[in-house]
mmCIF file of C-alpha atoms in Angstrom:
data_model
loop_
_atom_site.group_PDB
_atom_site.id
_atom_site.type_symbol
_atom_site.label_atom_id
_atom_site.label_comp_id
_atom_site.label_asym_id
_atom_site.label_seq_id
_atom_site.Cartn_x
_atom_site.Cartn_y
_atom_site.Cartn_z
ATOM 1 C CA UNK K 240 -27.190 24.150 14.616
ATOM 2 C CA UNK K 241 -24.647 26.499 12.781
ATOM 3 C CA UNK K 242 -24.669 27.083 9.353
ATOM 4 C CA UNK K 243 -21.376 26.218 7.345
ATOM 5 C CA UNK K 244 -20.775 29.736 6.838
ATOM 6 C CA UNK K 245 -20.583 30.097 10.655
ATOM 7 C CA UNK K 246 -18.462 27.278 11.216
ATOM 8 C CA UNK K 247 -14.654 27.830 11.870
ATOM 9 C CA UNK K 248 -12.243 25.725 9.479
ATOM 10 C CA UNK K 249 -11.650 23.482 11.611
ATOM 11 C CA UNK K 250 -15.187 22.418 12.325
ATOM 12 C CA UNK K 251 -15.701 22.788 8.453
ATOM 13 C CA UNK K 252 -13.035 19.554 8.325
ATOM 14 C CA UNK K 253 -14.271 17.638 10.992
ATOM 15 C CA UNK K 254 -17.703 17.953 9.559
ATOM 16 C CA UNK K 255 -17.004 17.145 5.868
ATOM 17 C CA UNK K 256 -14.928 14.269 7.010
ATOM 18 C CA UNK K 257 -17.631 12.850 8.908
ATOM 19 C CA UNK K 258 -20.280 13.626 5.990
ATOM 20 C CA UNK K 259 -17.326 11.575 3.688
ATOM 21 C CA UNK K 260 -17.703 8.371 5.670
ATOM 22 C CA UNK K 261 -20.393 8.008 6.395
ATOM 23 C CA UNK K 262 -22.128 8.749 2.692
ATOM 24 C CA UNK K 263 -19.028 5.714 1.367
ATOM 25 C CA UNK K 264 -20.336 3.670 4.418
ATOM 26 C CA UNK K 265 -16.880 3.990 6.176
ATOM 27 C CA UNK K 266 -15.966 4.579 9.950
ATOM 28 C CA UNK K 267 -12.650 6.623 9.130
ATOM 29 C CA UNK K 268 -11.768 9.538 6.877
ATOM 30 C CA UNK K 269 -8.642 11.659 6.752
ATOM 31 C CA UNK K 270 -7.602 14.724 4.726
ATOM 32 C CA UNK K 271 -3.484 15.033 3.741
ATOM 33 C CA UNK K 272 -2.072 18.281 2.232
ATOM 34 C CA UNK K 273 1.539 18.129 0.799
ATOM 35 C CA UNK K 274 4.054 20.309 1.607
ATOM 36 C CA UNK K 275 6.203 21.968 -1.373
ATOM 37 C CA UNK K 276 9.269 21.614 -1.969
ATOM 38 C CA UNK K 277 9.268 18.792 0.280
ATOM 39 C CA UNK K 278 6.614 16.714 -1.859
ATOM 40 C CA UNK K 279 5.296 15.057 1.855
ATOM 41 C CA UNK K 280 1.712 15.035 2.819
ATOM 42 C CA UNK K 281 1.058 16.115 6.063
ATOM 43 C CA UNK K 282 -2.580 14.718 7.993
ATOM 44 C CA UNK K 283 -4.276 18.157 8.666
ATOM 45 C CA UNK K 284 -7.669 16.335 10.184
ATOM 46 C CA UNK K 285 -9.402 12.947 10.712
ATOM 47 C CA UNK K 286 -12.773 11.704 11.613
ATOM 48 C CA UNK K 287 -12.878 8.183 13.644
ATOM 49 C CA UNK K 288 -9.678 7.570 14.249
ATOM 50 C CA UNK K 289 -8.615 5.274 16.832
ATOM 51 C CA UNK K 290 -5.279 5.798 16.818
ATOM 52 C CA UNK K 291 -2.676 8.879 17.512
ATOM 53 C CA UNK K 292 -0.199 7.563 15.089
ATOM 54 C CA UNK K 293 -1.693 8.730 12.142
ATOM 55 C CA UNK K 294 -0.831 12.323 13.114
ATOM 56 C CA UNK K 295 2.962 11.482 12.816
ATOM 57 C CA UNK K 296 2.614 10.126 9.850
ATOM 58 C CA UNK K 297 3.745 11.721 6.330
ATOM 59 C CA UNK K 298 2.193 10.627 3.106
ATOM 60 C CA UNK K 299 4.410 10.376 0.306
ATOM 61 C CA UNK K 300 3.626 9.694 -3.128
ATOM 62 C CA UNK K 301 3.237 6.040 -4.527
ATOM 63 C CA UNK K 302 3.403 4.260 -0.918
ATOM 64 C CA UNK K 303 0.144 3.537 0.613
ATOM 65 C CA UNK K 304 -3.465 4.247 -0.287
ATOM 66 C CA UNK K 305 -2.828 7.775 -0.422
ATOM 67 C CA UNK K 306 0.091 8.198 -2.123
ATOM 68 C CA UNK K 307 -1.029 5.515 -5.193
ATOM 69 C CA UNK K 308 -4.074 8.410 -5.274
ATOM 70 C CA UNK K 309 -1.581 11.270 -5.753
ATOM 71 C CA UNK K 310 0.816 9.047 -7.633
ATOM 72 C CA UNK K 311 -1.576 7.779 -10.606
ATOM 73 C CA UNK K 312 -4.199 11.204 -10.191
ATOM 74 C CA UNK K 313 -7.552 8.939 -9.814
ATOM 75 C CA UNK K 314 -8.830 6.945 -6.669
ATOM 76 C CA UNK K 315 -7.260 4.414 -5.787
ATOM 77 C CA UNK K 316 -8.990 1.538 -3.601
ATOM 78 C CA UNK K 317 -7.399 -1.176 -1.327
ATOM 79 C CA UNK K 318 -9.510 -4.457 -0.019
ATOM 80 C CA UNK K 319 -9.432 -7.695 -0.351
ATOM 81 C CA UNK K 320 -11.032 -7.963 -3.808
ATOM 82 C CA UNK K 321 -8.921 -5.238 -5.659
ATOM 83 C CA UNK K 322 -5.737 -5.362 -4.242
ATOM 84 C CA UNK K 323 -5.280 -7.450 -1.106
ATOM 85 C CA UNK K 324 -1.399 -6.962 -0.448
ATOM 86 C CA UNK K 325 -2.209 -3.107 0.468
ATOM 87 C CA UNK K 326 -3.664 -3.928 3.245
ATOM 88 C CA UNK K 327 -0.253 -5.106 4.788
ATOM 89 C CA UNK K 328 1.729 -2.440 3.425
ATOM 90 C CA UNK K 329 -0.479 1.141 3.946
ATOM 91 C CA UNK K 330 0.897 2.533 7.469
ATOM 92 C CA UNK K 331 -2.707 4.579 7.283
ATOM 93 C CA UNK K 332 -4.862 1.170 6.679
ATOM 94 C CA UNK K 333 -2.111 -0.634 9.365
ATOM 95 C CA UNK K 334 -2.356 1.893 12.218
ATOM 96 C CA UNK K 335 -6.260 2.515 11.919
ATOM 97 C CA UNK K 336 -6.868 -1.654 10.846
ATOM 98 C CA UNK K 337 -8.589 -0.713 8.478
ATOM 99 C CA UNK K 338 -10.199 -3.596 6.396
ATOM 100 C CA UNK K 339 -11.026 -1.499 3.038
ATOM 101 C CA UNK K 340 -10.107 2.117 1.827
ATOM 102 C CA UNK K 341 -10.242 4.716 -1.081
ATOM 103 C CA UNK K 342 -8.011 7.509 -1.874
ATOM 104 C CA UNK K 343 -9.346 10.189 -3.943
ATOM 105 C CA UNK K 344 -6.689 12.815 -4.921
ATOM 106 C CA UNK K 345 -7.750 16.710 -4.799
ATOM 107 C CA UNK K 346 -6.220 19.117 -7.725
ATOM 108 C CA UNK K 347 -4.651 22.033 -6.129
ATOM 109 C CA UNK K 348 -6.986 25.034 -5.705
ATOM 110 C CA UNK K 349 -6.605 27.896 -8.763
ATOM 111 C CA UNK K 350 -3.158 30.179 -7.693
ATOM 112 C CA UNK K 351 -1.934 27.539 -5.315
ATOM 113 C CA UNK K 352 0.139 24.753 -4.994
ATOM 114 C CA UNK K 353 0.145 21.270 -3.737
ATOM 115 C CA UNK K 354 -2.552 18.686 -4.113
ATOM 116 C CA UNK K 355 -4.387 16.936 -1.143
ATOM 117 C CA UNK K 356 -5.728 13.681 -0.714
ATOM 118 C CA UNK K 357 -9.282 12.316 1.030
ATOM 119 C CA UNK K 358 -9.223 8.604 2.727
ATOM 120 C CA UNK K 359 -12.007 6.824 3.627
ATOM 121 C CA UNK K 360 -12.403 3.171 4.844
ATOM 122 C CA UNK K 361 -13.786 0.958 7.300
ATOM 123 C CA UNK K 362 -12.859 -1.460 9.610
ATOM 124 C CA UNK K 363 -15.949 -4.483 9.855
ATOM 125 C CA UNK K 364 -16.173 -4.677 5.732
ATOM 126 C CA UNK K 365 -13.907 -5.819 3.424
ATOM 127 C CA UNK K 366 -15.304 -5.531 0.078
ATOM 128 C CA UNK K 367 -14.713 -2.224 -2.368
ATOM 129 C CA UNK K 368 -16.655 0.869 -2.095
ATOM 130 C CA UNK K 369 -19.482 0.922 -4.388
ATOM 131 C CA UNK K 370 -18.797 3.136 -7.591
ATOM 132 C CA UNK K 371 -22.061 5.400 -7.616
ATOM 133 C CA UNK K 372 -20.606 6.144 -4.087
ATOM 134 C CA UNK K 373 -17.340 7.117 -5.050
ATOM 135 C CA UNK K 374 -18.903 8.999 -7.622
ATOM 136 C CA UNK K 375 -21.182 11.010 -5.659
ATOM 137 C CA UNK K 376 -18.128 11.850 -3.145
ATOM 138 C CA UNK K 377 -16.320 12.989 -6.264
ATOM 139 C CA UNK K 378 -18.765 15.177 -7.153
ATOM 140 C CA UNK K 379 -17.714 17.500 -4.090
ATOM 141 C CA UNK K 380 -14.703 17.862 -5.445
ATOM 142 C CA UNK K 381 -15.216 21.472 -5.110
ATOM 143 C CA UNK K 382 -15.755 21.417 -1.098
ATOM 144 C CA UNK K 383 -12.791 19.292 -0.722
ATOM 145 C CA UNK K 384 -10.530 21.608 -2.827
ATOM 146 C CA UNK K 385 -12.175 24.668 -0.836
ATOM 147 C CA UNK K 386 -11.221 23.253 2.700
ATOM 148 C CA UNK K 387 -7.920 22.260 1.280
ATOM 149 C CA UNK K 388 -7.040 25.635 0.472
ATOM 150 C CA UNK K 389 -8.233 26.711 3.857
ATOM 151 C CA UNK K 390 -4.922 25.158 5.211
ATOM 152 C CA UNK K 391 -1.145 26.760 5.320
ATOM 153 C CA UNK K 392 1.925 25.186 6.190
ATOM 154 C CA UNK K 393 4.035 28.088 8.159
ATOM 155 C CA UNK K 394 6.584 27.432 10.591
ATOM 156 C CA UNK K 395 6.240 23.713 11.018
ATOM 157 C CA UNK K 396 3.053 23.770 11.839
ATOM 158 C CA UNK K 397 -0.624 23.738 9.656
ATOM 159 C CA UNK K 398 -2.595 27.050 9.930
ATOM 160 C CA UNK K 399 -6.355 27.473 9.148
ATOM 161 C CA UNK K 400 -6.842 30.721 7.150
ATOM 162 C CA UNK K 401 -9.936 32.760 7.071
ATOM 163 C CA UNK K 402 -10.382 35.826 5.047
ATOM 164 C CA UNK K 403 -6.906 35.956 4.681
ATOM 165 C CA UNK K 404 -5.833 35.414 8.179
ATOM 166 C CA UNK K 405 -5.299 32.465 10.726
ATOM 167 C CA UNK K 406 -8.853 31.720 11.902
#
C-alpha cells in the first residue's frame, strides 16, 4: 500500500472520503468547495455515490444539508429525528436517497479563500449520527482543510495542485 505522502490528490480525496463514512457509519460522503465571487459550491469528489447527478449540482448557501452547514458555520444534521422536512428538500439527500446526513463546514485554509463543506449520510438508517462521532470527524479538521486547499477553480474546471502545480 502507498503511503499518503505518495498518494496523488485525487486519491488523497477518495481515500479521506471513504475513511469519513465509514468512521460516521455512512455509505456516502462528498466534499464541496465554493467558488468566489460566485458564492456556489462546486462537488470536487464523492465516495459511494450512486448517482451522476450530484456532479451537476451546485451547493449554495442555506438550501440543503450543505448549505445550512456553510450558512449557520457548525454541522448541521438532517433525519427523521432532527429535522424530517430536509429530507424532501436537500437535492444531495434526494438524488443519493439518502435517509440521514451531516454537513460539517471547513474554514478556509490560512491565505485563501472560500470555505468547503464535508457530507456524510447513509441510506438503510434513519436516526442522527452519534455526537462522539461527529466529534472525532471534527477533529480532522486539519486534513479536510489541507485537501481543500489542494483544489483550484481555473477555467471552469477544478484543478488538483501539488507543490504549486496541477498534479
Amino acid at each position: 500500500m502507498e503511503s499518503w505522502e505518495d498518494l496523488n490528490g485525487y486519491d488523497r480525496l477518495a481515500t479521506a472520503l471513504e475513511d469519513a463514512a465509514r468512521e460516521l457509519g455512512g455509505d456516502f460522503a462528498a466534499l464541496a468547495k465554493f467558488v468566489f465571487p460566485e458564492r456556489r459550491g462546486i462537488w470536487i469528489g464523492t465516495y459511494g455515490a450512486s448517482s451522476s447527478r450530484l456532479a451537476r449540482m451546485e451547493l449554495r448557501s442555506g438550501l440543503g444539508v450543505g448549505g445550512m452547514a456553510i450558512r449557520l458555520g457548525v454541522p448541521y444534521q438532517a433525519s427523521t429525528e432532527k429535522n424530517a422536512h430536509m429530507l424532501g428538500e436537500c437535492p444531495v439527500m434526494l438524488a443519493e436517497r439518502l435517509a440521514a446526513a451531516i454537513a460539517i463546514p471547513l474554514p478556509a485554509p490560512a491565505n485563501e479563500y472560500g470555505s468547503s463543506v464535508l457530507v456524510v449520510g447513509r441510506r438503510e438508517e434513519a436516526h442522527s449520527f452519534e455526537e462522539i462521532k461527529i466529534r472525532q470527524i471534527s477533529s480532522k479538521m486539519p486534513l479536510w482543510i489541507e485537501l481543500s486547499a489542494l483544489w483550484r477553480y481555473d477555467g471552469g474546471k477544478w484543478n488538483v495542485m501539488m507543490n504549486g502545480g496541477v498534479g
